CSV table of C-alpha atoms in Angstrom, one decimal:
chain,number,residue,atom,x,y,z
A,710,UNK,CA,-14.8,11.8,-7.0
A,711,UNK,CA,-18.1,14.0,-6.7
A,712,UNK,CA,-18.0,14.2,-10.6
A,713,UNK,CA,-18.2,10.2,-10.9
A,714,UNK,CA,-14.4,9.8,-11.4
A,715,UNK,CA,-13.8,6.3,-11.1
A,716,UNK,CA,-10.3,6.2,-10.0
A,717,UNK,CA,-7.7,9.0,-8.9
A,718,UNK,CA,-4.3,8.8,-8.1
A,719,UNK,CA,-2.1,11.1,-6.0
A,720,UNK,CA,1.6,10.9,-5.9
A,721,UNK,CA,3.4,12.1,-3.0
A,722,UNK,CA,7.0,12.3,-4.1
A,723,UNK,CA,10.4,12.2,-2.6
A,724,UNK,CA,10.2,9.4,-0.3
A,725,UNK,CA,13.3,7.4,-1.2
A,726,UNK,CA,15.3,8.5,1.6
A,727,UNK,CA,18.3,6.2,2.8
A,728,UNK,CA,19.6,8.6,5.4
A,729,UNK,CA,19.0,11.7,7.5
A,730,UNK,CA,15.5,9.9,8.1
A,731,UNK,CA,14.1,12.7,10.5
A,732,UNK,CA,14.6,15.1,8.3
A,733,UNK,CA,13.4,13.0,5.2
A,734,UNK,CA,11.0,11.0,6.4
A,735,UNK,CA,9.3,13.0,9.2
A,736,UNK,CA,8.2,16.1,7.4
A,737,UNK,CA,6.7,13.6,4.5
A,738,UNK,CA,5.1,11.7,7.4
A,739,UNK,CA,3.3,14.5,8.9
A,740,UNK,CA,2.3,15.9,5.2
A,741,UNK,CA,0.6,12.4,4.3
A,742,UNK,CA,-1.2,12.2,8.1
A,743,UNK,CA,-2.5,15.7,7.4
A,744,UNK,CA,-3.4,15.0,4.0
A,745,UNK,CA,-4.8,11.2,4.5
A,746,UNK,CA,-6.7,12.1,7.5
A,747,UNK,CA,-8.6,15.5,5.5
A,748,UNK,CA,-9.8,13.1,2.2
A,749,UNK,CA,-11.2,10.5,5.0
A,750,UNK,CA,-12.8,13.3,6.9
A,751,UNK,CA,-14.1,15.1,4.1
A,752,UNK,CA,-15.7,11.9,2.1
A,753,UNK,CA,-17.2,10.9,5.5
A,754,UNK,CA,-18.7,14.1,5.6
A,755,UNK,CA,-19.9,14.1,2.3
A,756,UNK,CA,-21.3,10.6,2.3
A,757,UNK,CA,-18.8,9.4,0.1
A,758,UNK,CA,-16.5,7.3,2.2
A,759,UNK,CA,-18.2,4.0,1.5
A,760,UNK,CA,-18.3,4.3,-2.3
A,761,UNK,CA,-14.3,5.8,-2.6
A,762,UNK,CA,-11.3,3.3,-1.8
A,763,UNK,CA,-8.3,4.7,-0.5
A,764,UNK,CA,-5.1,2.9,-0.8
A,765,UNK,CA,-2.0,4.4,1.0
A,766,UNK,CA,1.1,2.1,0.0
A,767,UNK,CA,4.6,2.6,-1.4
A,768,UNK,CA,6.2,-0.6,-3.4
A,769,UNK,CA,8.5,-1.6,-0.5
A,770,UNK,CA,9.4,-1.2,3.3
A,771,UNK,CA,12.5,0.0,4.7
A,772,UNK,CA,15.2,-2.6,6.5
A,773,UNK,CA,14.6,-3.1,10.0
A,774,UNK,CA,18.5,-2.1,10.8
A,775,UNK,CA,19.8,1.0,10.0
A,776,UNK,CA,22.7,0.3,8.2
A,777,UNK,CA,26.7,1.9,8.1
A,778,UNK,CA,26.0,3.8,5.4
A,779,UNK,CA,26.3,3.5,1.2
A,780,UNK,CA,28.6,4.4,-1.2
A,781,UNK,CA,28.7,8.1,-1.8
A,782,UNK,CA,26.1,8.4,1.5
A,783,UNK,CA,28.2,7.9,4.4
A,784,UNK,CA,25.2,8.6,6.7
A,785,UNK,CA,23.7,5.5,8.4
A,786,UNK,CA,20.2,5.0,7.1
A,787,UNK,CA,17.8,2.1,5.8
A,788,UNK,CA,18.0,0.1,2.4
A,789,UNK,CA,14.6,-1.1,0.6
A,790,UNK,CA,13.0,-3.8,2.2
A,791,UNK,CA,10.7,-5.9,0.5
A,792,UNK,CA,9.8,-8.5,2.9
A,793,UNK,CA,7.4,-6.5,4.9
A,794,UNK,CA,5.6,-3.6,4.0
A,795,UNK,CA,2.5,-1.3,5.4
A,796,UNK,CA,-0.7,-0.6,3.4
A,797,UNK,CA,-3.5,1.5,4.6
A,798,UNK,CA,-6.9,0.7,2.8
A,799,UNK,CA,-10.1,2.7,3.9
A,800,UNK,CA,-13.4,3.3,2.8
A,801,UNK,CA,-14.9,1.7,-0.2
A,802,UNK,CA,-17.4,-0.1,2.1
A,803,UNK,CA,-14.6,-2.2,3.8
A,804,UNK,CA,-14.3,-3.0,7.2
A,805,UNK,CA,-12.3,-0.1,9.3
A,806,UNK,CA,-10.3,-0.2,12.4
A,807,UNK,CA,-8.8,-3.9,11.5
A,808,UNK,CA,-5.2,-4.6,11.1
A,809,UNK,CA,-4.4,-8.0,9.3
A,810,UNK,CA,-0.7,-9.5,9.9
A,811,UNK,CA,1.8,-9.2,12.1
A,812,UNK,CA,5.6,-8.9,11.6
A,813,UNK,CA,8.1,-10.1,14.3
A,814,UNK,CA,9.5,-7.8,16.7
A,815,UNK,CA,11.9,-6.9,14.5
A,816,UNK,CA,9.7,-6.2,11.3
A,817,UNK,CA,11.8,-8.1,9.5
A,818,UNK,CA,9.4,-10.5,7.8
A,819,UNK,CA,5.3,-11.6,8.6
A,820,UNK,CA,4.8,-14.2,11.5
A,821,UNK,CA,0.9,-13.8,11.5
A,822,UNK,CA,-1.2,-13.8,8.2
A,823,UNK,CA,1.4,-13.0,5.5
A,824,UNK,CA,-0.3,-11.2,2.6
A,825,UNK,CA,1.4,-10.7,-0.9
A,826,UNK,CA,1.0,-7.6,-3.5
A,827,UNK,CA,-1.6,-9.5,-5.7
A,828,UNK,CA,-3.8,-10.0,-2.6
A,829,UNK,CA,-4.0,-6.5,-1.9
A,830,UNK,CA,-4.7,-5.8,-6.0
A,831,UNK,CA,-7.7,-8.7,-5.6
A,832,UNK,CA,-8.7,-6.7,-2.8
A,833,UNK,CA,-8.9,-3.4,-4.7
A,834,UNK,CA,-10.7,-5.5,-7.8
A,835,UNK,CA,-13.5,-6.7,-5.4
A,836,UNK,CA,-14.3,-3.0,-4.2
A,837,UNK,CA,-14.3,-1.9,-7.5
A,838,UNK,CA,-16.7,-4.7,-8.6
A,839,UNK,CA,-14.0,-6.5,-10.7
A,840,UNK,CA,-14.1,-10.3,-11.0
A,841,UNK,CA,-10.0,-10.9,-10.2
A,842,UNK,CA,-10.3,-14.1,-12.4
A,843,UNK,CA,-11.3,-12.6,-15.5
A,844,UNK,CA,-9.0,-12.3,-18.7
A,845,UNK,CA,-8.6,-10.7,-21.7
A,846,UNK,CA,-7.3,-11.3,-24.6
A,847,UNK,CA,-4.0,-10.2,-25.9
A,848,UNK,CA,-3.1,-9.3,-29.9
A,849,UNK,CA,-2.7,-13.2,-30.6
A,850,UNK,CA,-6.3,-13.7,-28.7
A,851,UNK,CA,-4.9,-15.8,-26.3
A,852,UNK,CA,-6.8,-15.1,-22.6
A,853,UNK,CA,-4.4,-13.3,-20.0
A,854,UNK,CA,-5.8,-13.3,-16.7
A,855,UNK,CA,-6.0,-9.9,-15.3
A,856,UNK,CA,-4.4,-11.2,-11.6
A,857,UNK,CA,-2.6,-14.5,-11.9
A,858,UNK,CA,-2.8,-15.1,-7.7
A,859,UNK,CA,-4.1,-13.9,-5.0
A,860,UNK,CA,-7.6,-13.0,-3.0
A,861,UNK,CA,-9.6,-10.5,-1.6
A,862,UNK,CA,-8.4,-9.8,2.1
A,863,UNK,CA,-11.0,-11.5,4.3
A,864,UNK,CA,-10.8,-9.6,7.0
A,865,UNK,CA,-11.6,-6.1,5.5
A,866,UNK,CA,-14.8,-7.5,3.7
């Protein structure tokens, strides 16, 4: 980032635990908590946090209810759940300390300010100075939008 790299991806694999959640997700969460806190602190101390957007997310949430096991995995666990996920955005000039949206008491589905993945991407584009309504031409010369829906998350701007 200090050398001017515009985009960095850090992947933390091995999150797809459907059972043994305490032994699976617990160590991952502790490691991720330390890594993200260290990154935010380091960027803030170096004066780079406002110029660096941090996005922490997966591609889905987990079922609100523990199941009774799966074929081949008899231990109770949780499955993939696209109806409610969590995303953390930090830095990039965004307003900090803001929680946007809320699920019902069982984390089954949004009940306040539901957002979609395209809203997250529109926010990232906004921070990067990319017009989310921009288009590019495909090989036939037809304009293709870089984002077909979504608005930057206003509470963070």
